[in-house]
Coordinates of N, CA and C in Angstrom, one line a residue:
M1 N 8.0 -10.4 -25.4 CA 6.7 -10.3 -24.7 C 6.5 -9.5 -23.8
R2 N 7.1 -9.1 -23.2 CA 7.2 -7.7 -22.2 C 6.8 -6.8 -22.9
G3 N 7.3 -6.8 -24.3 CA 7.0 -5.7 -25.4 C 5.5 -5.5 -25.8
A4 N 5.6 -6.6 -26.2 CA 4.0 -7.0 -26.4 C 3.0 -6.6 -25.5
N5 N 3.5 -7.0 -24.3 CA 2.0 -6.5 -23.2 C 2.2 -4.9 -22.9
A6 N 3.2 -4.6 -23.1 CA 3.4 -3.1 -22.6 C 2.5 -2.1 -24.1
A7 N 2.6 -3.2 -25.4 CA 1.5 -2.3 -26.3 C 0.2 -2.8 -26.2
L8 N -0.2 -3.9 -25.8 CA -1.7 -4.1 -25.4 C -2.0 -3.1 -24.7
G9 N -1.1 -2.6 -23.6 CA -1.4 -2.0 -22.5 C -1.9 -0.7 -22.9
A10 N -0.8 -0.3 -23.5 CA -0.9 1.0 -24.2 C -1.9 1.5 -25.0
A11 N -3.0 0.1 -25.6 CA -3.8 0.5 -26.7 C -4.5 0.5 -25.7
G12 N -5.2 -0.4 -24.6 CA -6.1 -0.4 -23.7 C -6.4 0.8 -23.2
L13 N -5.4 1.9 -23.0 CA -5.2 2.7 -22.1 C -6.0 3.9 -22.8
A14 N -5.3 3.6 -24.3 CA -5.8 4.7 -25.3 C -7.3 4.6 -25.7
A15 N -7.9 3.8 -25.6 CA -9.4 3.2 -26.0 C -10.1 3.5 -24.8
F16 N -9.6 3.3 -23.4 CA -10.4 4.3 -22.1 C -10.4 5.8 -22.6
L17 N -9.3 6.3 -22.7 CA -9.3 7.6 -23.2 C -10.2 8.0 -24.0
A18 N -10.0 7.3 -24.9 CA -11.1 7.8 -26.2 C -12.5 7.7 -25.9
L19 N -13.0 6.7 -25.0 CA -13.9 6.5 -24.3 C -14.5 7.5 -23.6
G20 N -13.8 8.1 -22.7 CA -13.9 9.2 -21.7 C -14.3 10.3 -22.5
E21 N -13.5 10.2 -23.4 CA -13.8 11.7 -24.3 C -15.3 11.3 -25.4
A22 N -15.5 10.3 -25.8 CA -16.7 10.1 -26.8 C -18.0 10.2 -25.9
V23 N -18.2 9.3 -24.5 CA -19.5 9.5 -23.8 C -19.9 10.6 -23.3
P24 N -19.3 11.9 -23.0 CA -19.8 13.0 -22.7 C -20.0 13.6 -23.5
R25 N -19.3 13.6 -25.0 CA -19.5 14.1 -26.4 C -21.3 13.6 -26.8
L26 N -21.2 12.9 -26.9 CA -22.5 11.8 -27.3 C -23.9 12.3 -26.6
G27 N -23.4 12.2 -25.6 CA -24.8 13.3 -24.5 C -25.0 11.7 -23.9
L28 N -24.3 10.8 -23.7 CA -24.6 9.6 -22.9 C -24.5 9.8 -21.3
V29 N -24.0 11.2 -21.2 CA -23.8 11.2 -19.5 C -23.4 13.1 -19.8
K30 N -24.1 13.6 -18.6 CA -24.0 15.0 -18.4 C -22.2 15.6 -18.3
E31 N -21.7 16.6 -19.2 CA -20.6 16.5 -19.0 C -20.7 17.6 -17.5
A32 N -21.3 18.1 -17.2 CA -21.0 18.7 -15.9 C -20.8 17.4 -14.8
Y33 N -21.3 16.4 -15.1 CA -21.0 15.4 -13.5 C -19.7 14.2 -14.3
F34 N -19.8 14.2 -15.7 CA -18.2 13.5 -16.3 C -17.8 14.3 -17.5
P35 N -16.5 15.1 -17.3 CA -16.2 15.5 -18.5 C -15.4 15.1 -19.0
P36 N -15.6 15.9 -20.6 CA -14.5 15.1 -21.6 C -13.1 14.7 -20.8
T37 N -12.1 13.8 -21.6 CA -11.3 13.6 -21.2 C -10.3 14.5 -21.6
S38 N -10.1 15.5 -22.6 CA -9.6 16.6 -22.8 C -9.9 17.4 -21.5
R39 N -11.1 17.9 -21.1 CA -11.0 19.3 -20.5 C -10.5 18.6 -19.0
I40 N -10.4 17.1 -18.7 CA -9.9 16.3 -17.5 C -8.4 17.0 -17.7
A41 N -7.8 16.9 -18.9 CA -6.3 16.9 -19.3 C -6.0 18.3 -18.8
D42 N -6.6 19.0 -19.5 CA -7.1 20.5 -19.4 C -6.3 20.9 -17.7
A43 N -7.4 20.4 -16.7 CA -7.7 21.0 -15.4 C -6.1 20.2 -14.7
L44 N -5.9 19.1 -15.4 CA -4.6 18.4 -14.6 C -3.5 19.1 -14.8
G45 N -3.1 19.9 -16.3 CA -2.5 21.0 -16.4 C -2.4 21.7 -16.2
Q46 N -3.5 22.8 -15.4 CA -3.8 23.5 -15.0 C -3.2 23.5 -13.4
E47 N -3.4 22.3 -12.7 CA -3.0 21.9 -11.2 C -1.8 21.9 -11.1
V48 N -1.2 21.2 -11.9 CA 0.6 21.1 -11.6 C 1.3 22.3 -11.9
T49 N 0.5 23.3 -12.4 CA 1.1 24.7 -12.5 C 1.2 25.2 -11.2
E50 N 0.2 24.6 -10.2 CA 0.1 25.8 -8.6 C 0.9 24.9 -7.9
H51 N 1.5 26.1 -7.4 CA 2.1 25.7 -5.6 C 1.5 24.6 -4.8
A52 N 0.0 25.1 -4.5 CA -0.4 24.2 -3.8 C -0.5 22.9 -3.9
F53 N -0.8 22.3 -5.4 CA -1.0 21.3 -5.7 C 0.0 20.2 -5.5
W54 N 1.3 20.8 -5.7 CA 2.6 20.4 -5.2 C 3.0 20.2 -3.6
T55 N 2.1 21.2 -2.8 CA 2.1 20.6 -1.4 C 1.5 19.5 -1.2
A56 N 0.2 19.9 -1.8 CA -0.8 18.7 -1.4 C 0.0 17.1 -1.8
L57 N 0.7 17.1 -2.8 CA 1.2 16.0 -3.3 C 1.9 15.5 -2.3
G58 N 3.0 16.5 -1.4 CA 4.1 16.5 -0.8 C 3.6 15.9 0.6
D59 N 2.1 16.6 0.9 CA 1.8 15.9 2.1 C 1.1 14.9 2.0
T60 N 0.5 14.2 0.8 CA 0.1 13.0 0.8 C 1.3 11.5 0.8
L61 N 2.1 12.1 0.2 CA 3.2 11.4 0.3 C 4.1 11.1 1.5
T62 N 4.1 12.1 2.0 CA 4.5 12.6 3.7 C 4.0 11.6 4.4
G63 N 2.4 11.6 4.7 CA 1.5 10.7 5.1 C 2.2 9.2 5.1
W64 N 1.9 8.8 3.7 CA 2.3 7.7 2.9 C 3.3 6.7 3.4
A65 N 4.3 7.8 3.1 CA 5.9 7.2 3.8 C 6.2 6.8 4.8
L66 N 5.5 7.7 5.8 CA 5.7 7.4 7.2 C 5.4 6.6 7.7
G67 N 4.1 6.4 7.5 CA 2.9 5.6 7.6 C 3.1 3.8 7.1
L68 N 3.8 4.1 6.0 CA 4.3 2.5 5.5 C 5.6 2.0 6.4
A69 N 6.4 3.2 6.3 CA 8.0 2.9 7.3 C 7.3 2.4 8.2
I70 N 6.4 2.8 9.3 CA 6.5 2.4 10.9 C 5.6 1.2 10.7
A71 N 4.8 0.6 10.0 CA 3.9 -0.3 9.3 C 4.7 -1.3 9.3
I72 N 5.7 -1.4 8.1 CA 6.7 -2.5 7.8 C 7.8 -2.9 8.9
G73 N 8.2 -1.9 9.6 CA 9.1 -2.0 10.9 C 8.2 -2.8 11.9
A74 N 7.0 -2.3 12.3 CA 6.2 -2.7 13.4 C 5.7 -4.0 13.1
G75 N 5.3 -4.7 11.8 CA 4.9 -5.9 11.4 C 6.1 -6.7 11.1
V76 N 7.2 -6.7 10.7 CA 8.3 -7.5 11.0 C 8.8 -7.8 12.0
V77 N 8.9 -6.9 13.2 CA 9.8 -7.1 14.1 C 8.1 -8.1 14.9
V78 N 7.5 -7.8 15.0 CA 6.0 -8.2 15.5 C 6.0 -9.7 15.7
G79 N 5.8 -10.0 14.0 CA 5.5 -11.0 13.3 C 6.4 -12.1 13.7
L80 N 8.2 -11.5 13.6 CA 9.3 -12.3 14.2 C 9.3 -12.7 15.8
L81 N 8.9 -12.1 16.3 CA 8.6 -12.5 17.9 C 7.4 -13.3 18.0
I82 N 6.4 -13.2 17.7 CA 5.3 -13.8 17.9 C 5.8 -15.2 17.5
S83 N 6.5 -15.3 16.3 CA 7.0 -16.6 15.7 C 8.1 -17.4 16.4
V84 N 8.6 -16.5 17.1 CA 9.8 -17.5 17.5 C 10.1 -17.6 19.3
V85 N 8.5 -16.5 19.7 CA 9.1 -16.9 20.8 C 7.5 -18.2 21.4
P86 N 8.1 -19.3 22.3 CA 7.3 -20.2 22.1 C 5.8 -19.8 23.1
Y87 N 4.9 -20.2 22.4 CA 3.2 -20.0 22.7 C 3.0 -18.7 22.8
L88 N 3.7 -17.8 21.9 CA 3.3 -16.4 22.1 C 2.1 -16.4 20.8
R89 N 2.4 -17.1 19.4 CA 1.3 -17.2 18.7 C 0.2 -17.5 19.2
E90 N -0.4 -18.7 20.1 CA -1.5 -19.4 20.1 C -2.1 -18.0 21.2
I91 N -1.2 -17.3 22.1 CA -1.9 -16.6 23.0 C -2.5 -15.3 22.3
T92 N -1.9 -14.9 21.2 CA -1.8 -13.5 20.4 C -2.8 -14.1 19.4
A93 N -3.3 -15.0 18.7 CA -4.0 -15.8 17.6 C -5.5 -14.7 17.9
S94 N -6.4 -15.2 19.0 CA -7.9 -14.6 19.1 C -7.4 -12.9 18.9
T95 N -6.4 -12.7 19.3 CA -6.6 -10.8 19.4 C -6.6 -10.5 18.0
I96 N -5.5 -11.3 17.2 CA -4.8 -10.8 16.2 C -6.4 -10.5 14.8
E97 N -7.1 -12.0 14.9 CA -8.4 -12.2 14.5 C -9.6 -11.1 14.5
F98 N -9.3 -10.9 15.9 CA -10.3 -9.8 16.3 C -10.0 -8.2 15.6
L99 N -8.8 -7.9 15.8 CA -8.5 -6.5 15.5 C -8.1 -6.8 14.1
R100 N -7.6 -7.4 13.1 CA -7.4 -7.3 12.0 C -8.3 -7.2 10.9
P101 N -10.0 -8.0 11.3 CA -11.0 -7.3 10.5 C -11.7 -5.6 10.8
I102 N -11.0 -5.1 11.6 CA -11.7 -3.6 11.9 C -11.3 -2.9 10.3
P103 N -12.3 -2.2 10.2 CA -11.7 -1.7 8.9 C -11.2 0.3 9.4
S104 N -10.1 0.0 8.7 CA -9.6 1.4 9.4 C -10.5 2.9 9.3
V105 N -10.9 2.5 8.6 CA -11.9 3.9 8.4 C -13.0 4.3 9.5
A106 N -13.2 2.9 10.3 CA -14.2 3.0 11.4 C -13.1 3.9 12.8
L107 N -12.0 3.6 12.5 CA -11.1 4.4 13.3 C -10.8 5.7 13.1
I108 N -12.0 6.3 12.1 CA -11.6 7.8 12.0 C -11.9 8.9 12.9
P109 N -13.6 8.6 13.5 CA -13.3 9.2 14.9 C -12.7 9.4 15.8
L110 N -11.8 8.2 16.1 CA -10.8 8.4 17.2 C -9.8 9.0 17.0
A111 N -9.5 9.1 15.5 CA -8.4 9.6 15.1 C -8.4 11.3 15.1
V112 N -9.7 11.7 14.7 CA -9.8 12.8 14.9 C -10.0 13.5 16.4
L113 N -10.7 12.7 17.4 CA -10.6 13.3 18.6 C -9.6 12.9 19.1
L114 N -8.4 12.2 18.9 CA -6.8 12.2 19.4 C -6.2 13.5 18.6
Y115 N -6.3 13.4 17.4 CA -5.5 14.4 16.9 C -5.9 15.5 15.8
G116 N -7.0 15.3 15.9 CA -8.0 16.4 15.1 C -7.2 16.4 13.5
T117 N -7.0 17.4 12.8 CA -6.8 17.4 11.3 C -5.4 17.2 11.0
E118 N -4.5 16.5 12.2 CA -2.9 16.8 11.9 C -2.5 15.6 11.1
L119 N -1.1 15.3 10.8 CA -0.6 14.4 10.2 C -0.8 13.2 11.0
R120 N -0.8 13.2 12.4 CA -0.9 12.2 13.2 C -2.3 10.9 13.0
S121 N -3.0 11.9 12.5 CA -4.5 11.2 12.3 C -4.3 10.3 11.1
V122 N -3.7 11.0 10.1 CA -3.1 10.3 9.1 C -2.6 9.1 9.1
L123 N -1.5 9.0 10.1 CA -0.7 8.3 10.3 C -1.0 7.1 11.1
L124 N -2.3 7.3 11.8 CA -2.6 6.4 12.8 C -3.2 5.4 11.9
L125 N -4.3 5.9 10.7 CA -5.1 5.0 10.0 C -4.2 4.3 9.0
V126 N -3.5 4.8 8.8 CA -2.4 4.6 7.6 C -1.5 3.3 8.0
V127 N -1.1 3.4 9.3 CA -0.4 2.5 10.2 C -1.4 1.2 10.3
Y128 N -2.2 1.7 10.8 CA -3.3 0.4 11.2 C -3.5 -0.4 10.1
A129 N -4.0 0.4 9.0 CA -4.2 -0.9 7.9 C -3.4 -1.5 7.3
S130 N -1.8 -0.7 7.2 CA -1.0 -1.5 6.3 C -0.3 -2.5 7.5
F131 N -0.3 -2.5 8.7 CA 0.3 -3.0 9.8 C 0.0 -4.6 9.7
W132 N -1.5 -5.1 9.6 CA -1.8 -6.1 9.4 C -1.4 -7.1 8.0
Q133 N -1.3 -6.2 6.9 CA -0.8 -6.7 5.5 C 0.7 -7.4 6.1
V134 N 1.6 -6.5 6.8 CA 2.8 -7.3 6.5 C 3.3 -8.6 7.6
L135 N 2.2 -8.0 8.8 CA 2.2 -9.0 10.0 C 1.6 -10.6 9.5
V136 N 0.9 -10.6 9.0 CA 0.2 -11.5 8.5 C 1.1 -12.4 7.4
Q137 N 1.9 -12.0 6.6 CA 2.3 -12.7 5.7 C 3.8 -12.8 6.2
V138 N 4.1 -11.8 7.4 CA 5.7 -12.8 8.2 C 5.2 -13.7 8.9
L139 N 4.0 -14.0 9.4 CA 3.6 -15.2 9.9 C 3.7 -16.0 9.2
Y140 N 3.3 -16.4 8.1 CA 2.7 -17.0 6.8 C 4.3 -17.7 6.6
G141 N 5.0 -16.7 6.5 CA 6.4 -17.0 5.9 C 7.2 -17.8 6.8
V142 N 7.4 -17.5 8.1 CA 7.7 -18.1 9.3 C 7.2 -19.5 9.3
Q143 N 5.6 -19.8 9.1 CA 5.2 -21.4 9.5 C 5.6 -22.2 8.1
D144 N 5.8 -21.3 7.2 CA 6.4 -22.1 5.9 C 8.1 -23.0 6.0
V145 N 8.6 -22.3 7.1 CA 9.8 -22.8 7.4 C 10.0 -24.3 7.3
D146 N 10.6 -24.7 6.6 CA 11.2 -26.2 6.7 C 11.3 -26.9 7.8
P147 N 10.6 -27.7 8.5 CA 11.4 -28.1 9.7 C 12.4 -28.7 9.8
V148 N 13.1 -29.5 8.7 CA 14.4 -30.0 8.5 C 15.4 -29.3 8.9
A149 N 15.0 -28.1 8.2 CA 16.2 -26.9 8.3 C 15.9 -26.6 9.7
E150 N 15.1 -26.7 10.2 CA 15.0 -25.9 11.8 C 15.6 -26.6 12.3
E151 N 15.5 -27.9 12.1 CA 15.9 -29.0 13.0 C 17.7 -28.9 12.7
T152 N 17.9 -28.9 11.8 CA 19.4 -29.1 11.6 C 20.2 -27.7 12.4
A153 N 19.1 -26.8 12.1 CA 19.8 -25.1 12.9 C 20.3 -25.6 14.3
R154 N 19.1 -26.5 14.7 CA 18.9 -26.5 16.2 C 20.4 -27.4 16.5
S155 N 20.7 -28.6 15.6 CA 21.1 -29.6 15.7 C 22.7 -28.6 16.1
Y156 N 23.0 -28.0 15.1 CA 24.4 -27.2 15.0 C 24.9 -26.4 16.0
G157 N 23.5 -26.3 16.7 CA 23.9 -25.1 18.2 C 23.6 -23.3 17.7
L158 N 22.9 -23.3 16.5 CA 22.7 -21.8 16.1 C 21.4 -21.3 17.2
G159 N 21.9 -20.2 17.5 CA 21.1 -19.4 18.5 C 19.7 -19.1 18.0
P160 N 18.8 -18.7 18.5 CA 17.7 -17.6 18.2 C 17.6 -16.8 17.1
W161 N 18.8 -16.1 17.4 CA 19.4 -14.8 16.3 C 19.4 -15.5 15.1
A162 N 20.8 -16.6 15.6 CA 21.2 -16.9 14.1 C 20.5 -17.8 13.5
R163 N 19.1 -18.6 14.1 CA 18.1 -19.2 13.3 C 17.1 -18.3 12.5
V164 N 17.0 -17.0 13.2 CA 16.2 -16.0 12.6 C 16.8 -15.6 11.2
R165 N 18.1 -15.5 11.6 CA 19.0 -14.7 10.1 C 19.2 -15.6 9.2
H166 N 19.5 -16.8 9.6 CA 19.9 -18.3 8.2 C 18.7 -19.0 8.3
V167 N 17.6 -19.2 8.8 CA 16.5 -20.1 8.5 C 15.1 -19.2 8.2
L168 N 15.0 -18.7 9.3 CA 13.7 -18.2 9.5 C 13.2 -16.9 8.3
W169 N 14.5 -16.0 8.2 CA 14.0 -14.8 7.6 C 14.3 -15.2 6.0
P170 N 15.2 -15.8 5.6 CA 15.6 -16.3 3.9 C 13.9 -16.7 3.6
T171 N 13.0 -17.8 4.5 CA 12.0 -18.4 3.8 C 10.9 -17.3 4.1
A172 N 11.0 -16.4 5.1 CA 9.8 -15.5 5.7 C 10.2 -14.6 4.1
L173 N 11.2 -14.0 3.8 CA 11.4 -12.9 3.2 C 10.3 -12.8 2.0
P174 N 9.8 -13.8 1.0 CA 9.2 -13.6 -0.2 C 7.9 -13.1 0.5
Y175 N 7.4 -13.5 1.6 CA 6.2 -13.4 2.3 C 6.1 -11.7 2.7
V176 N 7.2 -11.5 3.3 CA 7.5 -10.3 3.6 C 7.2 -9.4 2.5
M177 N 7.8 -9.4 1.2 CA 8.0 -8.5 0.2 C 6.6 -8.3 -0.5
T178 N 5.8 -10.0 -0.2 CA 4.2 -9.1 -0.4 C 3.5 -8.6 0.3
G179 N 3.7 -8.7 1.2 CA 3.1 -7.9 2.3 C 3.2 -6.4 2.4
V180 N 4.5 -6.1 1.9 CA 5.1 -4.6 1.8 C 4.3 -4.2 0.9
R181 N 4.4 -5.0 -0.6 CA 3.8 -4.8 -1.9 C 2.2 -4.1 -1.3
L182 N 1.3 -5.0 -0.9 CA 0.3 -5.1 -0.4 C -0.2 -3.6 0.5
A183 N 0.6 -3.5 1.5 CA 0.9 -2.7 2.4 C 1.4 -1.0 1.8
A184 N 2.0 -1.2 0.4 CA 2.4 -0.1 0.4 C 0.9 0.7 -0.5
A185 N 0.4 0.0 -1.2 CA -1.0 0.4 -2.0 C -2.1 0.5 -0.8
V186 N -2.5 0.1 0.0 CA -3.2 0.2 1.3 C -3.0 1.4 1.8
A187 N -1.6 1.9 2.4 CA -1.1 2.8 2.8 C -1.8 4.1 2.0
L188 N -1.5 4.3 0.7 CA -2.0 5.2 0.0 C -3.6 5.2 -0.4
I189 N -4.3 4.5 0.0 CA -5.8 4.7 -0.4 C -5.9 5.0 1.1
L190 N -5.7 4.6 2.2 CA -5.9 5.0 3.7 C -5.5 6.8 3.7
A191 N -4.2 7.2 3.5 CA -3.6 8.4 3.2 C -4.8 9.5 2.4
V192 N -5.3 8.9 1.6 CA -5.9 9.7 0.6 C -7.6 9.8 1.2
T193 N -7.9 8.8 1.7 CA -9.5 8.6 2.3 C -9.2 9.3 3.8
A194 N -8.0 9.4 4.2 CA -7.9 10.2 5.5 C -8.3 11.4 5.4
E195 N -7.3 12.2 4.0 CA -7.4 13.6 3.8 C -9.0 14.0 3.4
L196 N -9.6 13.1 2.8 CA -10.7 13.1 1.9 C -11.7 13.3 3.4
V197 N -11.6 12.8 4.4 CA -12.8 12.9 5.2 C -12.7 13.5 6.3
I198 N -11.3 13.4 7.1 CA -11.1 14.0 8.1 C -10.7 15.8 7.5
G199 N -9.8 16.1 6.2 CA -9.6 17.4 5.8 C -8.1 17.4 6.3
A200 N -7.4 16.6 6.8 CA -5.8 16.5 6.6 C -5.6 17.0 5.2
P201 N -3.9 17.9 5.4 CA -3.4 18.5 4.2 C -3.2 17.3 3.3
G202 N -3.3 17.5 1.9 CA -2.8 16.8 0.9 C -4.0 16.5 0.0
L203 N -4.0 15.7 -0.8 CA -4.7 15.5 -2.3 C -6.1 15.2 -2.1
G204 N -6.2 14.4 -0.9 CA -7.6 14.0 -0.3 C -8.2 15.1 0.2
A205 N -7.8 16.4 0.6 CA -8.5 17.4 1.2 C -8.9 18.4 -0.1
R206 N -7.7 18.5 -1.3 CA -7.8 19.1 -2.5 C -9.5 18.7 -3.4
I207 N -9.1 17.1 -3.2 CA -10.2 16.4 -4.3 C -11.8 17.4 -3.2
A208 N -11.7 17.2 -1.9 CA -12.8 17.6 -1.7 C -13.3 19.0 -1.4
V209 N -12.4 20.1 -1.6 CA -12.9 21.1 -1.9 C -12.5 21.6 -3.2
A210 N -12.6 20.7 -4.3 CA -12.6 20.7 -5.6 C -14.1 20.3 -5.9
E211 N -14.6 19.3 -5.4 CA -16.1 18.9 -5.4 C -17.0 19.6 -4.7
S212 N -16.5 20.2 -3.8 CA -17.5 21.3 -2.8 C -17.5 22.6 -3.7
S213 N -16.6 23.3 -4.4 CA -16.8 24.4 -5.2 C -17.0 23.8 -6.7
Q214 N -17.8 22.5 -7.3 CA -18.2 22.4 -8.1 C -17.2 22.4 -9.3
A215 N -16.0 22.6 -8.9 CA -15.0 22.2 -10.1 C -14.5 20.9 -10.3
V216 N -15.6 20.1 -11.4 CA -15.5 18.8 -11.6 C -14.2 18.4 -12.5
P217 N -13.8 19.4 -13.2 CA -12.8 19.1 -13.9 C -11.5 18.4 -13.2
D218 N -11.4 19.9 -12.6 CA -10.1 19.5 -11.1 C -10.8 18.5 -10.3
M219 N -11.7 17.9 -10.3 CA -11.8 16.5 -9.1 C -11.4 15.4 -9.9
Y220 N -12.0 15.6 -10.6 CA -11.2 14.2 -11.5 C -9.8 14.7 -11.8
A221 N -9.5 15.7 -12.5 CA -7.9 15.5 -12.5 C -6.8 15.4 -11.3
L222 N -7.5 15.8 -10.1 CA -6.6 15.2 -8.9 C -6.9 13.9 -8.6
V223 N -8.4 13.2 -9.0 CA -8.6 11.6 -8.7 C -7.3 10.8 -9.7
V224 N -7.2 11.2 -11.1 CA -6.4 10.7 -12.0 C -4.9 10.9 -11.6
V225 N -4.7 11.9 -10.7 CA -3.3 11.9 -9.8 C -3.1 11.0 -8.9
T226 N -4.1 10.4 -7.9 CA -4.1 9.7 -7.0 C -4.2 8.2 -7.9
G227 N -4.6 8.1 -8.5 CA -4.4 6.9 -9.9 C -3.2 6.9 -10.3
L228 N -2.7 7.5 -10.7 CA -0.9 7.5 -11.2 C -0.7 7.1 -10.1
L229 N -0.4 8.0 -8.7 CA 0.4 7.7 -7.6 C 0.2 6.1 -7.7
G230 N -0.9 5.7 -7.5 CA -0.9 4.3 -7.3 C -0.3 3.5 -8.0
L231 N -0.2 3.3 -9.2 CA 0.3 2.6 -10.5 C 2.0 3.0 -10.2
L232 N 2.2 4.2 -9.8 CA 4.1 4.3 -9.7 C 4.8 3.6 -8.3
I233 N 3.3 3.7 -7.5 CA 3.8 3.0 -6.0 C 4.2 1.5 -6.3
N234 N 2.8 0.9 -7.0 CA 2.9 -0.8 -7.5 C 4.0 -1.0 -8.2
V235 N 4.6 -0.2 -9.3 CA 5.7 -0.2 -10.4 C 6.6 -0.2 -9.4
G236 N 7.3 0.5 -8.2 CA 8.4 0.6 -7.5 C 8.2 -0.7 -6.6
A237 N 7.2 -1.0 -5.9 CA 7.3 -2.0 -4.9 C 7.5 -3.6 -5.5
R238 N 6.9 -3.3 -7.0 CA 7.1 -4.5 -7.9 C 8.9 -4.7 -8.0
T239 N 9.3 -3.6 -8.3 CA 10.7 -3.3 -8.5 C 11.8 -3.7 -7.4
V240 N 11.3 -3.6 -6.4 CA 12.2 -3.7 -5.4 C 12.1 -5.2 -4.6
E241 N 10.6 -5.8 -5.2 CA 10.4 -6.7 -4.9 C 11.3 -8.0 -5.4
R242 N 11.4 -7.7 -7.1 CA 12.3 -8.3 -7.7 C 13.6 -8.3 -7.4
R243 N 14.4 -7.3 -7.0 CA 16.1 -6.9 -7.0 C 16.0 -7.4 -5.2
A244 N 15.1 -7.7 -4.7 CA 15.4 -7.9 -2.9 C 15.4 -9.6 -2.9
L245 N 14.3 -10.5 -4.1 CA 14.5 -11.7 -4.2 C 15.4 -12.2 -5.6
A246 N 16.2 -11.5 -5.6 CA 16.8 -11.9 -7.3 C 17.0 -13.2 -7.3
W247 N 17.3 -13.9 -5.7 CA 18.2 -14.8 -5.2 C 17.0 -16.0 -5.5
H248 N 15.8 -15.8 -5.3 CA 14.7 -16.7 -5.1 C 14.0 -17.3 -6.4
Q249 N 13.8 -18.4 -6.2 CA 13.3 -19.3 -7.4 C 12.4 -18.5 -8.6
S250 N 11.5 -18.2 -7.6 CA 10.1 -17.3 -8.6 C 10.9 -16.7 -9.4
V251 N 11.7 -15.6 -8.8 CA 12.0 -14.3 -9.5 C 13.1 -15.0 -10.6
R252 N 13.7 -15.5 -10.5 CA 14.7 -16.1 -11.5 C 14.3 -16.8 -12.8
G253 N 13.1 -17.4 -12.4 CA 12.6 -17.8 -13.3 C 11.2 -16.7 -14.0
E254 N 11.0 -15.9 -13.3 CA 10.5 -14.4 -14.2 C 11.3 -13.9 -15.3
V255 N 12.4 -13.6 -14.5 CA 13.4 -13.4 -15.1 C 13.8 -14.0 -16.6
A256 N 14.0 -15.4 -16.2 CA 14.4 -15.8 -17.3 C 13.5 -16.1 -18.6
V257 N 12.0 -16.3 -18.1 CA 10.9 -16.2 -19.0 C 11.1 -14.9 -19.7

């Protein structure tokens, strides 16, 4: 089944690349605005031979990884704290619902005022966007705890930490992993967006330079790189999720299929 899916995916990708080559060649769009796939591939090959490309890639991955790590740690800790402290969830509910919908890009002026084009500007945006993905999933996960299991733990005299470890965490972990997977994708989007708009070092800034200098094939090549990064991050997050939840019924069923 997986082999068939992989073959279909490869066929779809090949058709997409062929379409990207044919459309500008047939004059349906101007090559100056949308170069053929072959020209983009040539530009990509040239990019990977340059030291500046790898430096930019490292800067993007640094902002992504640091921001994601901070967001995951803060989201899990704050989510568990809100869930286990009496009345804290009710007290913070309106604040969370007010802050969560604010787009991270709306904080770009604040980030520039505080940190300029430094890495800390990227981290501010990445952490803010990714934090909510994890926090909300933790809250949902704890809310899904079986009341009977919770009462049983209390009747056996388990303390707050023991209940978190043996009751809350196993139930919330599938939700947490979903939040981590979503946060990983969001973190990459915000890292590249921050670099593109603010001018912080990274792939986004390199895309902006290519666009402003009319190096259109290079711009598309760099966009392809960000897409490949997103694909690798998603595959990696799903792999970690499957391994972390190997004991869970949903993953066991997926493996069995």
